[in-house]
Short mmCIF file of C-alpha atoms in Angstrom, two decimals:
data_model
loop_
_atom_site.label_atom_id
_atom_site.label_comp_id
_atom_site.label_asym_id
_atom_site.label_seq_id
_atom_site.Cartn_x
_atom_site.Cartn_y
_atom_site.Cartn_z
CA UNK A 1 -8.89 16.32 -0.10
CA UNK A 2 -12.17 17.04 0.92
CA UNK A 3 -13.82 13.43 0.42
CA UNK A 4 -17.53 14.84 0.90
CA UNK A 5 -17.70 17.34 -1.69
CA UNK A 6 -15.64 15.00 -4.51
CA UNK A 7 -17.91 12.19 -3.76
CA UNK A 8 -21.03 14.07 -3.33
CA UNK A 9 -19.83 15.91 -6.75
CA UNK A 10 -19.52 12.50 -8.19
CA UNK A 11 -22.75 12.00 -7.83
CA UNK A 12 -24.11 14.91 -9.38
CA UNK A 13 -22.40 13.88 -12.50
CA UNK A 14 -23.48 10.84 -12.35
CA UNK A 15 -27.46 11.46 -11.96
CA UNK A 16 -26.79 14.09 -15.03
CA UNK A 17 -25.44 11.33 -17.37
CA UNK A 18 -21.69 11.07 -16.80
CA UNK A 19 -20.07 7.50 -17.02
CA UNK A 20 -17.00 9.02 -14.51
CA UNK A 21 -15.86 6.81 -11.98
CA UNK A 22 -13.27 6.10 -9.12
CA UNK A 23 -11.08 3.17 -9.06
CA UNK A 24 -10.88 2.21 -4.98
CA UNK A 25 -6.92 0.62 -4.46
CA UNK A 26 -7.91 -2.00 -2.30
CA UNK A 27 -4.42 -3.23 -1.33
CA UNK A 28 -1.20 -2.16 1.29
CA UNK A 29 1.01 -2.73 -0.82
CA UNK A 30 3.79 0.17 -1.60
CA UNK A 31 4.29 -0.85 -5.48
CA UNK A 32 0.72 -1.03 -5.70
CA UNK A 33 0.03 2.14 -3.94
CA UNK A 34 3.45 3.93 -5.74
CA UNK A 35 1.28 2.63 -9.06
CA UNK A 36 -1.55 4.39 -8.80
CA UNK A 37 0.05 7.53 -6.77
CA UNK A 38 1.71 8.00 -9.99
CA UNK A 39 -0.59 7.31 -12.28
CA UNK A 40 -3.01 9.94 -10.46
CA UNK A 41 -0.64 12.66 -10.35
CA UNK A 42 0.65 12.30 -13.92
CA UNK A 43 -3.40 12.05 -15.14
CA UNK A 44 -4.77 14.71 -12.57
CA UNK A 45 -7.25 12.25 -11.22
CA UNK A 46 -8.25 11.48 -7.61
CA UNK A 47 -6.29 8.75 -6.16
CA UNK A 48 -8.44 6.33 -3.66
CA UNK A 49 -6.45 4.02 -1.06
CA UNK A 50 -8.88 1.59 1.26
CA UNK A 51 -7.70 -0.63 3.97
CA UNK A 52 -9.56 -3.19 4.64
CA UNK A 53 -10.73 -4.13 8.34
CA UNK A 54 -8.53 -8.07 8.25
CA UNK A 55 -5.83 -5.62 6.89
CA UNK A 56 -5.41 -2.75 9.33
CA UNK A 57 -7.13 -2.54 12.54
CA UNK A 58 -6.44 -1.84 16.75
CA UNK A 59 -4.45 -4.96 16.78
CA UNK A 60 -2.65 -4.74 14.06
CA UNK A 61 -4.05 -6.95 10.94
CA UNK A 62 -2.11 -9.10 8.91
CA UNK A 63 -0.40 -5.84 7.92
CA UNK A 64 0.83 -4.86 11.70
CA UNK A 65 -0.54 -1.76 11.28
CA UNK A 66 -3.45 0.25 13.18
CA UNK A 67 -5.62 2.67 11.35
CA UNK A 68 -2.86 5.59 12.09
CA UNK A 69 0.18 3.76 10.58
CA UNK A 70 -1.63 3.27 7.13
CA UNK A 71 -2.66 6.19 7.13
CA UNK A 72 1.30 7.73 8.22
CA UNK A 73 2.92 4.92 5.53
CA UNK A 74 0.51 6.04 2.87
CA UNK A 75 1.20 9.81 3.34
CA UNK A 76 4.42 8.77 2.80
CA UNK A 77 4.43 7.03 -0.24
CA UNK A 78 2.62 10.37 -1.36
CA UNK A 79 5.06 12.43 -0.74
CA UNK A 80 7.57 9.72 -2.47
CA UNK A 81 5.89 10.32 -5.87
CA UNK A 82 4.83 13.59 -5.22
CA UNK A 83 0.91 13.52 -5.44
CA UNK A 84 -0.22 16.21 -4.05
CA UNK A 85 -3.04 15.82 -0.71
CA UNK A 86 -5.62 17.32 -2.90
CA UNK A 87 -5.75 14.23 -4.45
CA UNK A 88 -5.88 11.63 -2.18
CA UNK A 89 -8.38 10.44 -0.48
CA UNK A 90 -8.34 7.44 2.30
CA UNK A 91 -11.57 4.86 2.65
CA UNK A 92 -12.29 2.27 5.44
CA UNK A 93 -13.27 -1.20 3.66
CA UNK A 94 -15.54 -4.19 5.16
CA UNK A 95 -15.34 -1.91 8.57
CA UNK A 96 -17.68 -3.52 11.42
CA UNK A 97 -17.13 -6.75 13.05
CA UNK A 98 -16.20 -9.04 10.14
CA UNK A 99 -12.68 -9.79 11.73
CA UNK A 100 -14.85 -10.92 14.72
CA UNK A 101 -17.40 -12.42 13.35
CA UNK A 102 -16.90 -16.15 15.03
CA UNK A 103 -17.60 -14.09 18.18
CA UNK A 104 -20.61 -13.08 20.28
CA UNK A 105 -22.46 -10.03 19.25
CA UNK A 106 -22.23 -7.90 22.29
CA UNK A 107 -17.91 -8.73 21.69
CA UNK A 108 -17.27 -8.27 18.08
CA UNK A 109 -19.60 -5.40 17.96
CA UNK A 110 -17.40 -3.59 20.57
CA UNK A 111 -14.43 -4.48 18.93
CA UNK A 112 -16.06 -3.49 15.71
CA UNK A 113 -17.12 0.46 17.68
CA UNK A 114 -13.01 0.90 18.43
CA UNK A 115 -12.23 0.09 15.18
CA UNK A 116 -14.54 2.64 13.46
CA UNK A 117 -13.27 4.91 16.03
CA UNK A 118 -9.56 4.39 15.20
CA UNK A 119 -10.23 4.65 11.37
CA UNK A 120 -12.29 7.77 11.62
CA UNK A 121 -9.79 9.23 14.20
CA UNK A 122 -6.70 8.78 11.32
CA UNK A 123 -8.17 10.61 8.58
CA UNK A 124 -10.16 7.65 6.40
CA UNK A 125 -13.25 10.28 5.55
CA UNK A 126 -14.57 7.19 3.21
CA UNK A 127 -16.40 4.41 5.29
CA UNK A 128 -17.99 1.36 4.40
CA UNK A 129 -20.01 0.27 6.91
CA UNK A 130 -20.53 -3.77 6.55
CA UNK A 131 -22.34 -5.15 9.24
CA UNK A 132 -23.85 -8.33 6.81
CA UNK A 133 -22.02 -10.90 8.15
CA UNK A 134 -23.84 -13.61 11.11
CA UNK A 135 -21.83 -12.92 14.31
CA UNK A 136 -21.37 -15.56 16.92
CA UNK A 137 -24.54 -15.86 18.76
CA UNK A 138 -26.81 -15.18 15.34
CA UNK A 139 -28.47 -17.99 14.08
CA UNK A 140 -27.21 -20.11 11.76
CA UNK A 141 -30.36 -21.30 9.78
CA UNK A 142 -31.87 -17.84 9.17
CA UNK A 143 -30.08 -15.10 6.98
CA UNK A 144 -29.88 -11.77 8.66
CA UNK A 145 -32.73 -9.51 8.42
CA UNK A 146 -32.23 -5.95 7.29
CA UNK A 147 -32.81 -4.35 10.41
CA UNK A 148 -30.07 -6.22 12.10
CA UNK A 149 -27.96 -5.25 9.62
CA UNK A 150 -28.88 -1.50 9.77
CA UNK A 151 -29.35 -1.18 13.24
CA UNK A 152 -25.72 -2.71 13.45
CA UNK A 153 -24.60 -0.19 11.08
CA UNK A 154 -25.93 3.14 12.77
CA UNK A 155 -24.72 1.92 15.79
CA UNK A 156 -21.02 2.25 13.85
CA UNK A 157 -22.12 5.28 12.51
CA UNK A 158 -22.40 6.98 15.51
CA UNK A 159 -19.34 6.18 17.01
CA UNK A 160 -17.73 7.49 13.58
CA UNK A 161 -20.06 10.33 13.75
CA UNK A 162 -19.03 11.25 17.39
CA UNK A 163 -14.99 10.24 16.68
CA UNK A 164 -14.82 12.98 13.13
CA UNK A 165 -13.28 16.40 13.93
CA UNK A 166 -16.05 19.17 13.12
CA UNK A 167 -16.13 19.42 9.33
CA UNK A 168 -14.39 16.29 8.43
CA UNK A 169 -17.50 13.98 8.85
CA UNK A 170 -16.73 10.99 6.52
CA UNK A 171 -19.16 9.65 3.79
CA UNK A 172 -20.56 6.55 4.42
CA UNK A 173 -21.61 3.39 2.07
CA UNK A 174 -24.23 0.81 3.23
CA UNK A 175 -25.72 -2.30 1.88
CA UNK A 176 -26.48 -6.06 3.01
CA UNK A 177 -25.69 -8.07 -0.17
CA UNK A 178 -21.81 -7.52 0.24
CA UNK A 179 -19.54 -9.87 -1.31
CA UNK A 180 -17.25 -11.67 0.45
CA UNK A 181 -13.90 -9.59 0.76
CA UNK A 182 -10.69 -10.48 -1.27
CA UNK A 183 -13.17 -12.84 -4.15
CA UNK A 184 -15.47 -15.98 -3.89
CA UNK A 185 -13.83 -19.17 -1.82
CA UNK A 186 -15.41 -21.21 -4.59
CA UNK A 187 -15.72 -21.48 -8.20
CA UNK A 188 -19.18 -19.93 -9.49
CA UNK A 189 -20.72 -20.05 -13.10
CA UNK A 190 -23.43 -17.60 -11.99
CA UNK A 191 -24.62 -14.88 -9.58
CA UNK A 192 -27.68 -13.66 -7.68
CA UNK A 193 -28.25 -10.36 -9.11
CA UNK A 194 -29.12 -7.82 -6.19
CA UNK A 195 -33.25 -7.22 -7.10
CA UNK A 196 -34.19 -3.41 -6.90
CA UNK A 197 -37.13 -4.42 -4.12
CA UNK A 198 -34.33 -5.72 -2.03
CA UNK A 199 -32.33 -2.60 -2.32
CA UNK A 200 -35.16 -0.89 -1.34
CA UNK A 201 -35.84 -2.34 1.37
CA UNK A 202 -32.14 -2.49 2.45
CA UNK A 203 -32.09 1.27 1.94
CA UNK A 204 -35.41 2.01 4.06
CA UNK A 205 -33.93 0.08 6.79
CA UNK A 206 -30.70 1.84 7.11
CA UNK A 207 -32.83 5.39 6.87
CA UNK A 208 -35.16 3.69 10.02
CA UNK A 209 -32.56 2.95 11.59
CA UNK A 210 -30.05 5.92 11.43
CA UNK A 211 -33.32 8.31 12.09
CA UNK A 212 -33.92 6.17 15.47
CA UNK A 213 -30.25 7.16 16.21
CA UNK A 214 -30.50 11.00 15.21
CA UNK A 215 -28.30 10.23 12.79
CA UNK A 216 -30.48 11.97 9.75
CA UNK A 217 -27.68 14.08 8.65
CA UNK A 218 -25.27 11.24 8.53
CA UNK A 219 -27.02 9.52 6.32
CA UNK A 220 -27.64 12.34 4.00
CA UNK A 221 -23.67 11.54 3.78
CA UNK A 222 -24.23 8.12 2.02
CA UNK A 223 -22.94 7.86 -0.93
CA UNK A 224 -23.24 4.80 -2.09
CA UNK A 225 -25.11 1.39 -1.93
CA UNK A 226 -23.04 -2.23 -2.16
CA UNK A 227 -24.76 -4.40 -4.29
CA UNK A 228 -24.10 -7.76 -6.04
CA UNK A 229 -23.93 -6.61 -10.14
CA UNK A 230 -23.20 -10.14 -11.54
CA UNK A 231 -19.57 -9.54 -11.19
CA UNK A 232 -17.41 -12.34 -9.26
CA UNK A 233 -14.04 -13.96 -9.26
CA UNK A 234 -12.46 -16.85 -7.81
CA UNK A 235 -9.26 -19.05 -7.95
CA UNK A 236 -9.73 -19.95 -11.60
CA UNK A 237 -13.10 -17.89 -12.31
CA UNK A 238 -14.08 -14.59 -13.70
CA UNK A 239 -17.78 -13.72 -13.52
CA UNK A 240 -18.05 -10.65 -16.24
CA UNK A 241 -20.25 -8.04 -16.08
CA UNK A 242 -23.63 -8.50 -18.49
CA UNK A 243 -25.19 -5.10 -18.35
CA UNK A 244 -28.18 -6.76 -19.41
CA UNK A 245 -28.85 -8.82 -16.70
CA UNK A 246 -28.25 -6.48 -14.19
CA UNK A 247 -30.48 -3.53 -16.30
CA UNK A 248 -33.28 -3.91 -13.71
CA UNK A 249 -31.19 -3.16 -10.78
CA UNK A 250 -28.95 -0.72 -12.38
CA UNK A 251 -32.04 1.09 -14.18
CA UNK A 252 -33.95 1.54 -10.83
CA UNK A 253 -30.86 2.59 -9.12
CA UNK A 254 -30.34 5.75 -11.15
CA UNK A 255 -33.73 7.00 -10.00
CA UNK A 256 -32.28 6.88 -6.28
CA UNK A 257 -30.42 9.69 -4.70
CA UNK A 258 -26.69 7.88 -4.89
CA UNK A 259 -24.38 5.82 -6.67
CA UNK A 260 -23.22 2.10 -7.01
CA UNK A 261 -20.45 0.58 -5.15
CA UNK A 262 -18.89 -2.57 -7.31
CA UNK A 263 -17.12 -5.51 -5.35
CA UNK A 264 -14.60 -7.81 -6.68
CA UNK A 265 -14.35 -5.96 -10.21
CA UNK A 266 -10.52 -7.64 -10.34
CA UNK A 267 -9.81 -9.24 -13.86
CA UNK A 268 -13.01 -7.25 -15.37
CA UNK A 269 -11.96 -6.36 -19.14
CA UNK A 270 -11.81 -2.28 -19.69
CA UNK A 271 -15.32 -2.63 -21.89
CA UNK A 272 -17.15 -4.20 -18.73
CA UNK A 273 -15.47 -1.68 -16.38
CA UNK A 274 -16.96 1.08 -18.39
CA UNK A 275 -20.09 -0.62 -18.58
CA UNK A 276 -20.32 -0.64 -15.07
CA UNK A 277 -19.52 3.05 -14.55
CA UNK A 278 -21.97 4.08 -17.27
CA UNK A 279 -24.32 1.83 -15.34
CA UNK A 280 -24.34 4.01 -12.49
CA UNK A 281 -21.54 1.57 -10.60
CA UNK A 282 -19.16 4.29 -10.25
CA UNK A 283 -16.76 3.16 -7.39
CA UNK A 284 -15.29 -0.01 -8.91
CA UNK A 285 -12.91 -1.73 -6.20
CA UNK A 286 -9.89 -3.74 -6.89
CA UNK A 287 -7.18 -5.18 -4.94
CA UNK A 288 -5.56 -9.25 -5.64
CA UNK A 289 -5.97 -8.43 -9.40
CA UNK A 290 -2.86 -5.54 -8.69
CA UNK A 291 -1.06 -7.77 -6.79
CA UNK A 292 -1.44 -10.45 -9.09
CA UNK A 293 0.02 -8.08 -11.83
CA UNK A 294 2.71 -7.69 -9.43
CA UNK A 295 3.84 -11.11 -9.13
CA UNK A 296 3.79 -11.68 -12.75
CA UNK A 297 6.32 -9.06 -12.71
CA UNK A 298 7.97 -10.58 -10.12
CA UNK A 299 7.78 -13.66 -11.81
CA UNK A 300 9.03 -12.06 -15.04
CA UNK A 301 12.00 -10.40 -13.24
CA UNK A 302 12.95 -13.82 -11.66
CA UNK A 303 12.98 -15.19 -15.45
CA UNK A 304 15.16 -12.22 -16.46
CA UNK A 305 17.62 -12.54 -13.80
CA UNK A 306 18.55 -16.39 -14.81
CA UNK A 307 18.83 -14.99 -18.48
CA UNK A 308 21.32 -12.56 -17.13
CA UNK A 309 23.11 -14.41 -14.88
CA UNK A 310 24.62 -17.37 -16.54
CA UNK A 311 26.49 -17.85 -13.36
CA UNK A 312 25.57 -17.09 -9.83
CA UNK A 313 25.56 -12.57 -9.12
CA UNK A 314 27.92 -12.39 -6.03
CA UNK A 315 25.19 -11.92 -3.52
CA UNK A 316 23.02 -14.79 -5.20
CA UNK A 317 20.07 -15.49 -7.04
CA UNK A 318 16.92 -14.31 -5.51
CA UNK A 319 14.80 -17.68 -5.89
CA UNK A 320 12.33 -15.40 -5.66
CA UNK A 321 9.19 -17.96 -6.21
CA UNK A 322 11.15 -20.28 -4.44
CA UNK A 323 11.47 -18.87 -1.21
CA UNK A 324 7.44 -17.42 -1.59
CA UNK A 325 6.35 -20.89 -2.17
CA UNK A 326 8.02 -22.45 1.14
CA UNK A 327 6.46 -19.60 3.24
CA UNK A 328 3.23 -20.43 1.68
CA UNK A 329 3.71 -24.07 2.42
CA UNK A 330 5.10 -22.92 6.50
CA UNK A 331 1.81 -20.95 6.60
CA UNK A 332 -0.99 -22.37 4.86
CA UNK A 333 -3.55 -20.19 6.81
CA UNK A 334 -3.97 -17.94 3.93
CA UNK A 335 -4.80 -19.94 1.09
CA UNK A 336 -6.01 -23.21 2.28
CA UNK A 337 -10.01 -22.35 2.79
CA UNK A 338 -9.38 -20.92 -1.06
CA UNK A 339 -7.94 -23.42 -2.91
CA UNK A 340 -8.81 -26.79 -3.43
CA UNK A 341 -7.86 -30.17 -5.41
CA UNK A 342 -4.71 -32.75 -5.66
CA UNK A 343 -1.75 -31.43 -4.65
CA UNK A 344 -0.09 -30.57 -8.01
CA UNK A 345 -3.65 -28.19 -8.25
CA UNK A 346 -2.26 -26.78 -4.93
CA UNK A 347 0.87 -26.39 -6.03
CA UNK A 348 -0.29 -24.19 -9.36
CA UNK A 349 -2.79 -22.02 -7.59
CA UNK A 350 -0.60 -21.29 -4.79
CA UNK A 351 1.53 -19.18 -8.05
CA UNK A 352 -1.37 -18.61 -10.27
CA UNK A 353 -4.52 -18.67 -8.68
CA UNK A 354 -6.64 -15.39 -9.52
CA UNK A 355 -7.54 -15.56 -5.63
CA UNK A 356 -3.63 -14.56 -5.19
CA UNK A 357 -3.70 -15.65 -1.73
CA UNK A 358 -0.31 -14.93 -1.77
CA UNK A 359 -0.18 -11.29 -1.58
CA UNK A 360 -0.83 -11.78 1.86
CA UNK A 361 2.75 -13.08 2.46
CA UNK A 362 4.85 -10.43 0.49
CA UNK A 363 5.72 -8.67 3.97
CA UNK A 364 6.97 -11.33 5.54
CA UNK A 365 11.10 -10.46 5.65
CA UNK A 366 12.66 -13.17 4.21
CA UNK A 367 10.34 -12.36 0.93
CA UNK A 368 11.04 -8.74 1.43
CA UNK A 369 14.92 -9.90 1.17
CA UNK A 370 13.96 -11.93 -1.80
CA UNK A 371 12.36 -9.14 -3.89
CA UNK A 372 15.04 -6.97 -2.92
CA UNK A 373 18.04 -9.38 -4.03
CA UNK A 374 16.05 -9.74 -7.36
CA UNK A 375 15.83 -5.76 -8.32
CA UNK A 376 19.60 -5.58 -7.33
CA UNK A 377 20.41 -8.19 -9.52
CA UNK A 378 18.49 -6.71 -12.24
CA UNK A 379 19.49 -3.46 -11.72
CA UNK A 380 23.31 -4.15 -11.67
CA UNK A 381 22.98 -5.08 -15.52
CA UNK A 382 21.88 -2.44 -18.16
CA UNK A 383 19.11 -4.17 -19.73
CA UNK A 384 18.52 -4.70 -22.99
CA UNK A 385 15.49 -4.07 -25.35
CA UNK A 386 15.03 -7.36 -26.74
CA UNK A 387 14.91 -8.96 -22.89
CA UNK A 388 12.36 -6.79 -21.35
CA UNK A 389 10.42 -7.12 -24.63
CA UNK A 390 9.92 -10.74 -24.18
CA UNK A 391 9.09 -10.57 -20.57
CA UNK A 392 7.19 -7.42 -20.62
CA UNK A 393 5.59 -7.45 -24.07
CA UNK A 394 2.14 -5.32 -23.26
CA UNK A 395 4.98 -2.92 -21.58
CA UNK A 396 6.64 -2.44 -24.96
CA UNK A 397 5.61 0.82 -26.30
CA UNK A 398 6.13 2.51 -22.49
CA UNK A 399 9.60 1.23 -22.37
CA UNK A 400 10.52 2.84 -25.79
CA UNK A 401 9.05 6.20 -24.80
CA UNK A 402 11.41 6.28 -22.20
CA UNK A 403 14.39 5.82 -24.99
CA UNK A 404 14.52 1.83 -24.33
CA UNK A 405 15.51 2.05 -20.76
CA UNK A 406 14.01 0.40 -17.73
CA UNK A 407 14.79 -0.43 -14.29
CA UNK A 408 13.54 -3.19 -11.79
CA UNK A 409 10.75 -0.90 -9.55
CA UNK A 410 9.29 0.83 -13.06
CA UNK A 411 8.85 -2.50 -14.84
CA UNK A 412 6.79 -3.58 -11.70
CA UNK A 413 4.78 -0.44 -11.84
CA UNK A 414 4.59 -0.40 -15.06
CA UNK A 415 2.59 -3.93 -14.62
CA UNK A 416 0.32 -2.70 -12.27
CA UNK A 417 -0.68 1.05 -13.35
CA UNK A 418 -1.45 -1.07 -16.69
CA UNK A 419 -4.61 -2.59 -14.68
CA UNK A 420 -5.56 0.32 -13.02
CA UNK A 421 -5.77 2.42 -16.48
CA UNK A 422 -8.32 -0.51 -17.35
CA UNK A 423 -9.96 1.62 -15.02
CA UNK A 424 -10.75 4.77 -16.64
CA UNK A 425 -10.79 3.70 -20.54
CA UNK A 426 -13.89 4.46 -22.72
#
């Protein structure tokens, strides 16, 4: 769909009073994308799918896939479910040099140029621009000034500028106080609240530095401002939104000419979510709290299938958390800056952690083979009421409206559009 105009629309409603809002699906995977395909086309709402720069970029990410391929795999999935293309629109998360960040400036920013390129070149008409991170060669005992940032940023923007097809220019979102992609690495009781003079500031040095660019019309196409709310979570912390202690920055931000983007809103209850978007923090991202929701399914299913299976099905038991814990424990890479303690705390976040570090393994084939073995084995037995009742209790009242039945792929979904309707209530 045409990203400007919704966004831009957005807006509008937003500066006239409106608490609307757009849930960003911050995640590649297909049950999680299938979720809230669905759940947009059965509610008419605009469906929002960001990749993030570790995720998808030139070489690959820990996806495999290039800006193009998401973009081809999530068209897809559309047509799967049958949302229609007026509906769906594709964003660019984190996108500058963050995957290069350990390098030298004059490298990562280069790499970070044919990455906006590639993601502006696919279709992704939403673009974050996050150029807040030190780079290789900045120093380490001075926080970045603003104008680094923003001068890092419009040099992005004008390779994204220069890459769009004529009237497909993307929408851009800016900001220095980003939070750290994919939650905290550390436990926090409390946050910095983003002042209004430092948004200012940030702001007026983007506008510098786009105009020193001739990129004024560009950045008439931003959007929206990345901020830090109060809202954070970790491996076994939630940080909820206070509207009160953000009411400075979130009163001073509806006198500006564009709205709020929110950060690591996972595990936010539905009253803070609306908060936020009546706040004027109207794109509210989430991504490990839908995976997470899928591995409790997972989790469930796995549960099921030994209640089903008194004896071994013929092809096996899936072992399902099994086999996802020893490729955890093959590659630790993922998970072992996030989590922290003896090893039986390993052992419980590696499964539990809100951080879900393990999302990033549920590609890998032989956990592909697992999950598939387990919805075979589920779905080679009609199930009764009374079993997906215990295991999917807050999915009760769905499964009856659909006469009692269920099947492996809707219980899943059913877990995860359940999070993303958290989204839109109040």
């Amino acid at each position: 769909m045409d990203a400007k105009q919704y966004f831009q629309d957005l807006v509008k409603r937003q500066k006239s009073g409106s608490d609307e809002g757009v849930c960003s699906i911050c995640s590649a995977n297909a049950y999680v994308i299938e979720a809230a395909m669905e759940f947009g086309r059965d509610t008419n709402r605009v469906v929002l799918i960001e990749a993030t720069a570790n995720q998808v970029n030139q070489f690959g990410g820990y996806t495999g896939m290039q800006p193009a391929d998401f973009a081809a795999y999530v068209q897809t999935l559309a047509e799967r479910v049958g949302l229609p293309q007026t509906q769906l629109i594709l964003g660019g998360d984190h996108l500058g040099p963050l995957t290069w960040s350990a390098e030298p400036e004059a490298e990562a920013m280069a790499k970070a140029e044919v990455l906006i390129d590639a993601f502006v070149r696919a279709g992704f008409r939403k673009i974050h621009l996050d150029t807040s991170m030190r780079l290789g060669n900045d120093p380490t005992d001075l926080p970045l000034t603003d104008e680094t940032i923003a001068a890092r940023a419009a040099r992005l923007c004008a390779v994204a500028e220069r890459a769009a097809k004529p009237g497909e220019e993307p929408v851009y979102v800016v900001g220095s106080e980003v939070p750290v992609p994919g939650g905290a690495t550390e436990n926090e009781d409390t946050l910095a609240i983003t002042p209004p003079e430092n948004l200012d500031a940030t702001l007026a040095a983007f506008r510098t530095a786009f105009h020193e660019k001739g990129l004024d019309r560009a950045f008439s196409r931003v959007i929206a401002a990345v901020v830090q709310p109060g809202v954070e979570f970790a491996d076994n912390t939630i940080i909820i939104y206070d509207a009160q202690k953000a009411r400075r920055l979130t009163d001073h931000a509806k006198t500006l000419p564009f709205i709020l983007e929110g950060h690591s809103t996972d595990y936010q209850p539905a009253g803070a979510l609306h908060a936020m978007r009546k706040d004027g923090i109207a794109i509210l991202k989430v991504g490990p709290a839908l995976t997470f929701a899928l591995r409790e399914a997972l989790f469930a299913l796995e549960s099921m299938e030994k209640d089903l299976y008194v004896y071994s099905p013929a092809g096996g038991y899936s072992r399902f958390s099994d086999v996802l814990e020893q490729k955890l424990m093959q590659q630790p890479k993922y998970w072992e800056r996030y989590y922290h303690g003896s090893e039986g705390d390993l052992a419980f976040a590696r499964r539990y952690s809100l951080s879900d570090r393990c999302r990033y393994y549920l590609e890998e084939d032989v956990i592909k083979e697992s999950i598939q073995r387990l919805i075979a084995n589920i779905d080679a037995k009609t199930l009764p009421f009374g079993l997906t009742s215990q295991y999917f209790p807050a999915q009760k009242e769905a499964i009856l409206a659909r006469g009692g039945r269920a099947d492996a792929a809707w219980l899943i979904k059913e877990r995860v559009r359940d999070v993303i309707k958290t989204y839109y209530e109040g």
